Short mmCIF file of C-alpha atoms (C1' of nucleotides) in Angstrom, two decimals:
data_model
loop_
_atom_site.label_atom_id
_atom_site.label_comp_id
_atom_site.label_asym_id
_atom_site.label_seq_id
_atom_site.Cartn_x
_atom_site.Cartn_y
_atom_site.Cartn_z
CA UNK A 250 89.56 37.70 236.03
CA UNK A 251 90.18 39.62 232.85
CA UNK A 252 86.77 39.51 231.19
CA UNK A 253 85.61 43.02 230.19
CA UNK A 254 82.00 42.22 231.11
CA UNK A 255 83.17 41.13 234.57
CA UNK A 256 85.07 44.39 234.95
CA UNK A 257 82.05 46.37 233.83
CA UNK A 258 79.70 44.68 236.30
CA UNK A 259 82.25 44.87 239.12
CA UNK A 260 82.19 48.65 238.78
CA UNK A 261 78.58 48.69 239.94
CA UNK A 262 78.02 45.72 242.23
CA UNK A 263 79.97 43.20 244.23
CA UNK A 264 79.97 39.81 242.57
CA UNK A 265 82.03 36.62 242.93
CA UNK A 266 83.81 35.07 239.94
CA UNK A 267 81.68 32.00 240.52
CA UNK A 268 78.43 33.99 240.22
CA UNK A 269 79.79 35.81 237.21
CA UNK A 270 80.57 32.55 235.46
CA UNK A 271 77.02 31.39 236.10
CA UNK A 272 75.81 34.62 234.61
CA UNK A 273 78.09 34.26 231.62
CA UNK A 274 76.66 30.84 230.84
CA UNK A 275 73.29 32.54 230.34
CA UNK A 276 74.66 34.87 227.64
CA UNK A 277 75.41 34.22 223.99
CA UNK A 278 77.99 35.71 221.68
CA UNK A 279 76.76 37.26 218.49
CA UNK A 280 77.81 39.51 215.63
CA UNK A 281 76.20 42.46 213.89
CA UNK A 282 77.52 43.45 210.48
CA UNK A 283 77.89 47.12 209.57
CA UNK A 284 74.42 48.69 209.03
CA UNK A 285 72.61 45.57 210.24
CA UNK A 286 69.91 45.95 212.86
CA UNK A 287 70.12 44.73 216.44
CA UNK A 288 66.67 46.15 217.28
CA UNK A 289 63.94 47.15 214.87
CA UNK A 290 61.41 49.85 215.77
CA UNK A 291 58.02 48.19 216.33
CA UNK A 292 59.45 44.93 217.69
CA UNK A 293 59.53 43.95 221.34
CA UNK A 294 63.10 44.08 222.61
CA UNK A 295 64.26 40.56 223.47
CA UNK A 296 67.93 41.18 224.22
CA UNK A 297 70.27 43.48 225.98
CA UNK A 298 73.75 43.71 224.41
CA UNK A 299 77.26 44.27 225.70
CA UNK A 300 79.55 45.62 222.97
CA UNK A 301 82.83 43.65 222.88
CA UNK A 302 84.11 45.33 219.73
CA UNK A 303 82.74 47.77 217.20
CA UNK A 304 80.05 50.41 217.70
CA UNK A 305 76.24 50.32 217.89
CA UNK A 306 73.85 53.24 218.01
CA UNK A 307 70.17 53.78 218.69
CA UNK A 308 67.93 56.32 216.99
CA UNK A 309 64.34 57.34 216.39
CA UNK A 310 62.76 58.62 213.21
CA UNK A 311 60.29 61.51 213.63
CA UNK A 312 57.13 62.16 211.55
CA UNK A 313 59.14 64.40 209.24
CA UNK A 314 61.36 61.42 208.51
CA UNK A 315 64.37 62.89 210.28
CA UNK A 316 66.66 60.56 212.20
CA UNK A 317 67.70 61.41 215.76
CA UNK A 318 70.61 59.52 217.30
CA UNK A 319 69.85 58.79 220.96
CA UNK A 320 72.74 56.63 222.17
CA UNK A 321 76.12 55.58 220.83
CA UNK A 322 77.63 52.50 222.46
CA UNK A 323 81.32 51.83 221.89
CA UNK A 324 83.38 48.91 223.21
CA UNK A 325 82.59 47.85 226.79
CA UNK A 326 79.19 49.51 226.99
CA UNK A 327 75.67 48.09 227.17
CA UNK A 328 72.98 48.97 224.68
CA UNK A 329 69.31 48.09 224.26
CA UNK A 330 65.92 49.72 224.48
CA UNK A 331 65.73 49.21 228.23
CA UNK A 332 62.16 50.42 228.42
CA UNK A 333 60.97 47.91 225.85
CA UNK A 334 63.17 45.20 227.37
CA UNK A 335 61.74 45.59 230.86
CA UNK A 336 58.16 46.42 229.96
CA UNK A 337 57.99 44.11 226.93
CA UNK A 338 56.17 46.80 225.00
CA UNK A 339 57.17 47.53 221.40
CA UNK A 340 60.29 49.59 220.86
CA UNK A 341 60.27 53.06 219.34
CA UNK A 342 63.99 52.82 218.63
CA UNK A 343 66.17 51.26 216.00
CA UNK A 344 69.56 49.97 217.02
CA UNK A 345 72.11 49.37 214.30
CA UNK A 346 75.81 48.64 213.96
CA UNK A 347 77.96 51.52 212.70
CA UNK A 348 80.74 49.03 211.94
CA UNK A 349 81.09 45.24 212.16
CA UNK A 350 80.63 44.50 215.86
CA UNK A 351 80.92 41.62 218.28
CA UNK A 352 78.41 41.60 221.08
CA UNK A 353 77.37 39.43 224.01
CA UNK A 354 73.63 39.22 224.42
CA UNK A 355 71.33 38.33 227.32
CA UNK A 356 67.70 37.40 226.65
CA UNK A 357 64.76 38.55 228.76
CA UNK A 358 64.20 34.97 230.01
CA UNK A 359 67.81 34.54 231.01
CA UNK A 360 67.78 37.96 232.58
CA UNK A 361 64.95 36.73 234.84
CA UNK A 362 66.94 33.58 235.58
CA UNK A 363 70.03 35.60 236.44
CA UNK A 364 68.01 37.75 238.81
CA UNK A 365 66.43 34.74 240.49
CA UNK A 366 69.64 32.81 241.02
CA UNK A 367 71.98 35.76 241.63
CA UNK A 368 70.01 38.45 243.50
CA UNK A 369 72.73 41.09 243.04
CA UNK A 370 71.91 41.14 239.33
CA UNK A 371 68.48 42.57 239.99
CA UNK A 372 70.27 45.53 241.50
CA UNK A 373 72.75 45.73 238.62
CA UNK A 374 70.02 46.02 236.03
CA UNK A 375 67.96 48.42 238.14
CA UNK A 376 71.07 50.59 238.24
CA UNK A 377 71.36 50.31 234.45
CA UNK A 378 67.83 51.65 233.96
CA UNK A 379 68.32 54.34 236.59
CA UNK A 380 71.48 55.46 234.84
CA UNK A 381 69.71 55.51 231.50
CA UNK A 382 67.02 57.69 233.08
CA UNK A 383 69.57 60.08 234.54
CA UNK A 384 71.43 60.24 231.22
CA UNK A 385 68.24 61.24 229.55
CA UNK A 386 67.50 63.92 232.18
CA UNK A 387 71.02 65.28 231.82
CA UNK A 388 70.59 65.38 228.10
CA UNK A 389 67.49 67.53 228.36
CA UNK A 390 69.24 70.01 230.61
CA UNK A 391 72.32 70.02 228.41
CA UNK A 392 70.24 70.84 225.36
CA UNK A 393 68.50 73.67 227.18
CA UNK A 394 71.53 75.03 229.02
CA UNK A 395 74.28 74.75 226.40
CA UNK A 396 75.01 75.66 222.81
CA UNK A 397 75.85 72.97 220.25
CA UNK A 398 79.50 74.01 220.53
CA UNK A 399 79.49 73.48 224.29
CA UNK A 400 77.77 70.13 223.90
CA UNK A 401 80.39 69.06 221.36
CA UNK A 402 83.25 70.09 223.64
CA UNK A 403 81.63 68.21 226.51
CA UNK A 404 81.42 65.10 224.36
CA UNK A 405 85.06 65.42 223.26
CA UNK A 406 86.07 65.65 226.89
CA UNK A 407 83.91 62.92 228.40
CA UNK A 408 83.73 60.54 225.46
CA UNK A 409 86.80 60.88 223.24
CA UNK A 410 86.36 57.30 222.13
CA UNK A 411 83.09 58.19 220.41
CA UNK A 412 84.69 61.14 218.63
CA UNK A 413 87.50 58.93 217.37
CA UNK A 414 85.53 55.94 216.18
CA UNK A 415 82.25 57.34 214.89
CA UNK A 416 81.63 59.19 211.59
CA UNK A 417 80.78 62.84 212.12
CA UNK A 418 77.24 62.85 210.87
CA UNK A 419 76.22 60.42 213.63
CA UNK A 420 77.80 62.72 216.19
CA UNK A 421 76.05 65.73 214.70
CA UNK A 422 72.71 63.96 214.99
CA UNK A 423 73.50 62.90 218.56
CA UNK A 424 74.22 66.55 219.37
CA UNK A 425 70.98 67.59 217.70
CA UNK A 426 72.50 69.54 214.82
CA UNK A 427 73.16 69.06 211.09
CA UNK A 428 76.50 67.73 209.79
CA UNK A 429 77.19 71.11 208.15
CA UNK A 430 76.82 72.84 211.49
CA UNK A 431 79.17 70.42 213.21
CA UNK A 432 81.63 71.04 210.41
CA UNK A 433 81.33 74.78 210.96
CA UNK A 434 81.78 74.40 214.73
CA UNK A 435 84.87 72.22 214.29
CA UNK A 436 86.35 74.68 211.82
CA UNK A 437 85.83 77.53 214.27
CA UNK A 438 87.34 75.51 217.15
CA UNK A 439 90.42 74.20 215.39
CA UNK A 440 91.70 77.51 214.11
CA UNK B 167 35.94 54.09 246.39
CA UNK B 168 36.21 57.73 245.47
CA UNK B 169 39.74 58.54 246.61
CA UNK B 170 41.74 60.20 243.78
CA UNK B 171 44.91 58.34 244.80
CA UNK B 172 43.03 55.06 244.59
CA UNK B 173 41.80 55.99 241.13
CA UNK B 174 45.30 56.96 240.07
CA UNK B 175 46.84 53.68 241.25
CA UNK B 176 43.97 51.61 239.83
CA UNK B 177 44.86 52.95 236.38
CA UNK B 178 48.17 51.11 236.53
CA UNK B 179 47.74 48.04 238.72
CA UNK B 180 45.02 45.87 240.18
CA UNK B 181 44.60 46.50 243.87
CA UNK B 182 41.88 45.74 246.46
CA UNK B 183 40.33 48.49 248.58
CA UNK B 184 41.69 46.65 251.60
CA UNK B 185 45.27 46.82 250.28
CA UNK B 186 44.81 50.41 249.28
CA UNK B 187 43.65 51.33 252.78
CA UNK B 188 46.73 49.67 254.22
CA UNK B 189 48.82 51.70 251.79
CA UNK B 190 46.99 54.89 252.71
CA UNK B 191 47.78 54.38 256.37
CA UNK B 192 51.47 54.61 255.44
CA UNK B 193 51.05 58.06 253.88
CA UNK B 194 50.74 61.47 255.48
CA UNK B 195 48.90 64.60 254.41
CA UNK B 196 50.93 67.74 254.12
CA UNK B 197 50.83 71.26 252.72
CA UNK B 198 53.26 73.35 250.73
CA UNK B 199 52.71 77.09 250.64
CA UNK B 200 53.27 79.05 247.43
CA UNK B 201 57.02 79.24 246.64
CA UNK B 202 57.95 76.87 249.48
CA UNK B 203 60.22 73.95 248.72
CA UNK B 204 59.20 70.31 248.72
CA UNK B 205 62.69 69.19 247.65
CA UNK B 206 65.92 71.15 247.86
CA UNK B 207 68.79 70.54 245.45
CA UNK B 208 71.62 68.83 247.35
CA UNK B 209 69.36 66.96 249.77
CA UNK B 210 68.51 63.29 249.55
CA UNK B 211 64.89 62.88 248.49
CA UNK B 212 62.92 61.35 251.36
CA UNK B 213 59.38 61.59 250.01
CA UNK B 214 57.30 61.07 246.96
CA UNK B 215 54.24 63.33 246.71
CA UNK B 216 50.77 63.00 245.24
CA UNK B 217 49.26 66.40 244.46
CA UNK B 218 45.71 66.65 245.85
CA UNK B 219 45.30 70.33 245.04
CA UNK B 220 47.52 73.10 243.75
CA UNK B 221 50.60 72.78 241.51
CA UNK B 222 54.22 71.77 242.12
CA UNK B 223 57.11 71.96 239.70
CA UNK B 224 60.68 70.70 239.53
CA UNK B 225 63.62 72.51 238.00
CA UNK B 226 67.40 72.60 237.76
CA UNK B 227 69.69 75.60 237.78
CA UNK B 228 72.61 75.50 235.32
CA UNK B 229 76.11 76.96 235.82
CA UNK B 230 74.99 80.16 234.14
CA UNK B 231 72.34 80.49 236.85
CA UNK B 232 69.46 79.87 234.46
CA UNK B 233 66.48 77.89 235.71
CA UNK B 234 65.09 75.03 233.65
CA UNK B 235 61.67 73.65 234.49
CA UNK B 236 61.66 69.85 234.16
CA UNK B 237 58.25 68.73 235.38
CA UNK B 238 54.98 70.42 236.26
CA UNK B 239 52.61 68.36 238.44
CA UNK B 240 49.01 69.49 238.68
CA UNK B 241 46.21 67.87 240.72
CA UNK B 242 46.17 64.06 240.73
CA UNK B 243 49.79 63.62 239.63
CA UNK B 244 52.87 62.33 241.43
CA UNK B 245 56.04 64.34 241.77
CA UNK B 246 59.45 63.73 243.30
CA UNK B 247 63.04 63.26 242.21
CA UNK B 248 62.53 59.56 241.56
CA UNK B 249 66.20 58.96 240.91
CA UNK B 250 67.23 60.44 244.24
CA UNK B 251 64.31 58.73 245.97
CA UNK B 252 65.23 55.26 244.76
CA UNK B 253 69.01 55.60 244.79
CA UNK B 254 69.15 57.76 247.93
CA UNK B 255 71.77 59.94 246.26
CA UNK B 256 71.50 63.72 246.52
CA UNK B 257 69.02 65.45 244.29
CA UNK B 258 69.99 67.81 241.48
CA UNK B 259 66.45 69.20 241.37
CA UNK B 260 64.45 71.69 243.32
CA UNK B 261 60.74 71.08 243.71
CA UNK B 262 58.59 74.01 244.74
CA UNK B 263 54.91 74.91 244.95
CA UNK B 264 53.63 77.33 242.33
CA UNK B 265 50.57 77.95 244.47
CA UNK B 266 49.41 76.78 247.91
CA UNK B 267 49.10 73.01 247.54
CA UNK B 268 47.86 70.00 249.45
CA UNK B 269 49.83 66.84 249.00
CA UNK B 270 49.92 63.29 250.28
CA UNK B 271 53.43 62.06 250.93
CA UNK B 272 55.03 58.63 251.21
CA UNK B 273 58.43 58.24 252.84
CA UNK B 274 61.19 55.94 251.57
CA UNK B 275 60.79 53.68 254.61
CA UNK B 276 57.07 53.38 254.18
CA UNK B 277 57.57 52.84 250.48
CA UNK B 278 59.69 49.79 251.36
CA UNK B 279 57.01 48.64 253.80
CA UNK B 280 54.30 49.05 251.19
CA UNK B 281 56.34 46.98 248.72
CA UNK B 282 56.96 44.25 251.28
CA UNK B 283 53.38 43.91 252.45
CA UNK B 284 51.62 44.62 249.14
CA UNK B 285 53.80 43.20 246.35
CA UNK B 286 51.79 44.90 243.60
CA UNK B 287 53.17 48.23 244.79
CA UNK B 288 56.68 47.29 243.77
CA UNK B 289 55.32 47.06 240.26
CA UNK B 290 53.41 50.31 240.59
CA UNK B 291 56.53 52.24 241.51
CA UNK B 292 58.68 50.49 238.93
CA UNK B 293 56.10 51.64 236.39
CA UNK B 294 56.34 55.19 237.75
CA UNK B 295 60.11 55.27 237.19
CA UNK B 296 59.78 53.64 233.77
CA UNK B 297 57.23 56.24 232.78
CA UNK B 298 59.46 59.03 234.03
CA UNK B 299 62.26 57.58 231.89
CA UNK B 300 60.07 57.40 228.82
CA UNK B 301 58.82 60.95 229.41
CA UNK B 302 62.37 62.12 229.46
CA UNK B 303 63.24 60.25 226.25
CA UNK B 304 60.17 61.69 224.56
CA UNK B 305 61.17 65.12 225.68
CA UNK B 306 64.58 64.80 224.03
CA UNK B 307 63.06 63.75 220.75
CA UNK B 308 60.42 66.46 220.95
CA UNK B 309 63.08 69.11 221.43
CA UNK B 310 65.06 67.82 218.48
CA UNK B 311 62.14 67.09 216.17
CA UNK B 312 59.83 70.06 216.83
CA UNK B 313 59.87 73.84 216.96
CA UNK B 314 58.91 75.68 220.15
CA UNK B 315 55.55 76.47 218.54
CA UNK B 316 54.86 72.79 217.88
CA UNK B 317 55.90 71.89 221.42
CA UNK B 318 53.56 74.52 222.80
CA UNK B 319 50.64 73.26 220.72
CA UNK B 320 51.37 69.71 221.82
CA UNK B 321 51.25 70.83 225.45
CA UNK B 322 47.99 72.71 224.94
CA UNK B 323 46.49 69.58 223.44
CA UNK B 324 47.78 66.96 225.88
CA UNK B 325 47.92 69.03 229.06
CA UNK B 326 45.39 71.85 228.94
CA UNK B 327 45.25 71.82 232.73
CA UNK B 328 48.86 72.99 232.90
CA UNK B 329 48.20 75.81 230.43
CA UNK B 330 45.22 76.99 232.47
CA UNK B 331 46.69 76.86 235.94
CA UNK B 332 50.36 77.76 235.52
CA UNK B 333 51.86 81.23 234.89
CA UNK B 334 53.35 81.55 231.44
CA UNK B 335 56.99 81.98 232.35
CA UNK B 336 57.02 78.50 233.92
CA UNK B 337 55.56 77.08 230.74
CA UNK B 338 58.11 78.93 228.63
CA UNK B 339 60.92 77.45 230.71
CA UNK B 340 59.37 74.00 230.49
CA UNK B 341 59.30 74.39 226.70
CA UNK B 342 62.91 75.55 226.72
CA UNK B 343 62.29 79.11 225.53
CA UNK B 344 62.13 82.62 227.04
CA UNK B 345 58.84 84.19 228.18
CA UNK B 346 59.14 86.81 225.41
CA UNK B 347 59.35 84.06 222.81
CA UNK B 348 56.30 82.28 224.20
CA UNK B 349 54.48 85.58 224.11
CA UNK B 350 55.46 86.04 220.47
CA UNK B 351 54.36 82.51 219.60
CA UNK B 352 51.00 82.96 221.31
CA UNK B 353 50.45 86.26 219.54
CA UNK B 354 51.14 84.63 216.20
CA UNK B 355 48.82 81.69 216.98
CA UNK B 356 45.84 83.61 218.32
CA UNK B 357 45.44 86.01 215.43
"C1'" DT C 290 89.17 50.30 186.01
"C1'" DT C 291 85.05 53.18 186.05
"C1'" DC C 292 80.90 54.80 187.81
"C1'" DA C 293 78.06 55.66 191.79
"C1'" DT C 294 77.56 56.49 196.63
"C1'" DT C 295 78.59 58.39 200.92
"C1'" DA C 296 81.09 61.59 203.94
"C1'" DG C 297 82.88 65.95 204.88
"C1'" DT C 298 83.57 70.92 203.83
"C1'" DT C 299 82.45 75.57 202.47
"C1'" DA C 300 79.63 79.43 201.41
"C1'" DA C 301 75.45 82.44 200.78
"C1'" DC C 302 71.34 83.14 202.52
"C1'" DC C 303 67.36 82.47 205.84
"C1'" DT C 304 64.77 82.01 210.26
"C1'" DA C 305 63.61 80.76 215.03
"C1'" DG C 306 64.45 82.23 219.04
"C1'" DG C 307 67.54 85.17 222.24
"C1'" DT C 308 68.53 89.88 224.23
"C1'" DG C 309 67.56 94.19 226.23
"C1'" DA C 310 64.64 97.74 227.04
"C1'" DA C 311 60.14 99.96 227.45
"C1'" DT C 312 55.27 99.67 228.78
"C1'" DG C 313 51.04 98.39 231.14
"C1'" DC C 314 48.85 95.89 234.63
"C1'" DA C 315 47.75 93.35 238.83
"C1'" DA C 316 48.86 92.07 243.56
"C1'" DG C 317 50.93 92.42 247.97
"C1'" DA C 318 53.18 95.15 251.59
"C1'" DC C 319 52.89 98.75 254.60
"C1'" DG D 275 45.95 104.67 249.69
"C1'" DT D 276 50.71 104.52 247.53
"C1'" DC D 277 54.79 101.92 246.51
"C1'" DT D 278 56.93 98.11 244.96
"C1'" DT D 279 57.49 93.90 242.79
"C1'" DG D 280 56.47 90.51 239.37
"C1'" DC D 281 54.25 89.08 235.12
"C1'" DA D 282 53.06 89.56 230.30
"C1'" DT D 283 53.65 92.04 226.07
"C1'" DT D 284 55.89 94.43 222.33
"C1'" DC D 285 59.64 95.99 219.55
"C1'" DA D 286 64.31 96.48 217.45
"C1'" DC D 287 68.14 94.17 216.87
"C1'" DC D 288 71.29 90.04 217.02
"C1'" DT D 289 73.01 85.20 216.45
"C1'" DA D 290 73.15 80.13 216.30
"C1'" DG D 291 72.06 76.94 213.55
"C1'" DG D 292 69.14 75.39 209.30
"C1'" DT D 293 68.93 75.14 204.19
"C1'" DT D 294 70.50 74.59 199.64
"C1'" DA D 295 73.84 73.76 196.74
"C1'" DA D 296 78.45 73.15 194.94
"C1'" DC D 297 82.88 70.78 195.41
"C1'" DT D 298 86.18 67.20 196.96
"C1'" DA D 299 87.78 62.90 198.73
"C1'" DA D 300 87.08 58.41 199.87
"C1'" DT D 301 84.74 54.05 199.50
"C1'" DG D 302 82.54 50.30 197.10
"C1'" DA D 303 80.33 47.66 193.45
"C1'" DA D 304 80.41 45.93 188.62
#
DNA sequence: TTCATTAGTTAACCTAGGTGAATGCAAGAC
DNA sequence: GTCTTGCATTCACCTAGGTTAACTAATGAA
């Protein structure tokens, strides 16, 4: 089977094509135009999204009004506010499309259905939240243990696709610095 | 019932004294002497601990050999490497006692038993991991959106117990700064 | 086409926090 | 009791990244 979602799930759990097709029938295809919202801060998160094409990103806005990019999801990655999705509390994140994107979405109700009929999915989604947790922990230690330059190099190495397809000011925000500083770092590096 | 663990669990889920007593029979009391380890980096986490007295803290060590405090657990709080505990992968954290401490521990096996016999516990522990995840997310945005001084003030306000009972260099590390800088900040504030 | 935005770059200057070293003080070890 | 070790403080100096502002190039709407 050549479906990218199937491949993505297969990386984490064992699942038959049959079960996957059942799962797929619970999802819906959808589109998000450039700059349109997938999740609005203050709403309860109803869907989890798999990015088929394009790029989505999540961010918070602090009391000073500054935006902080938290996650960037390129092709073949999942994105949502997992905490809000699982707890059904309101989201503190916004998720928006950086460019026109095609996504496959799964609602909370159908997520429950998938878990009930295909037990392995419970595990798959528990792994998703665990990974999100670990990502966040890693991020904290990366901020504390590395300079912005080191964090940028790390990103270039582990996520070249993000570097290629995302405007720099999003990347700067994701790294926790200003666009001018990223520009300065890049200048220094590519000399 | 006057048991602090009962109180702590009651804050998150509804549970009868009967069920709680069953749960309690699955736990063990233990002690950690000052500077002794509860969890060693590289081991699989076998226990989750409730701090009855004393203070425990978790930290990572980066490639440069610098220590970064991740969590500080005073009386009546839980501590463990939840990721390692649930996934049974090796831990990247060390957890040590800051002072002689009394803890109540629950093993992975007994955790499974508790979940099987008292379904509400599954929820309780899912909430623990969700909260840990949210804490970590909040921490990232606090680092990006606030100065060390603001982070310190926030800690004083929301966690005075930590300020009172933990030596300053641990707090500095938790805030992501050096002890000298915390000293400077405190001097500036208390003038 | 033209005018207005938005993105990226550069540069001068500023500041929060790091670094290294010195000092004083309290607590264990013996 | 002295010796040592660890913690907090202070100070002088340094540096990564923020700030402001100017300039350019690219995109987009009318």
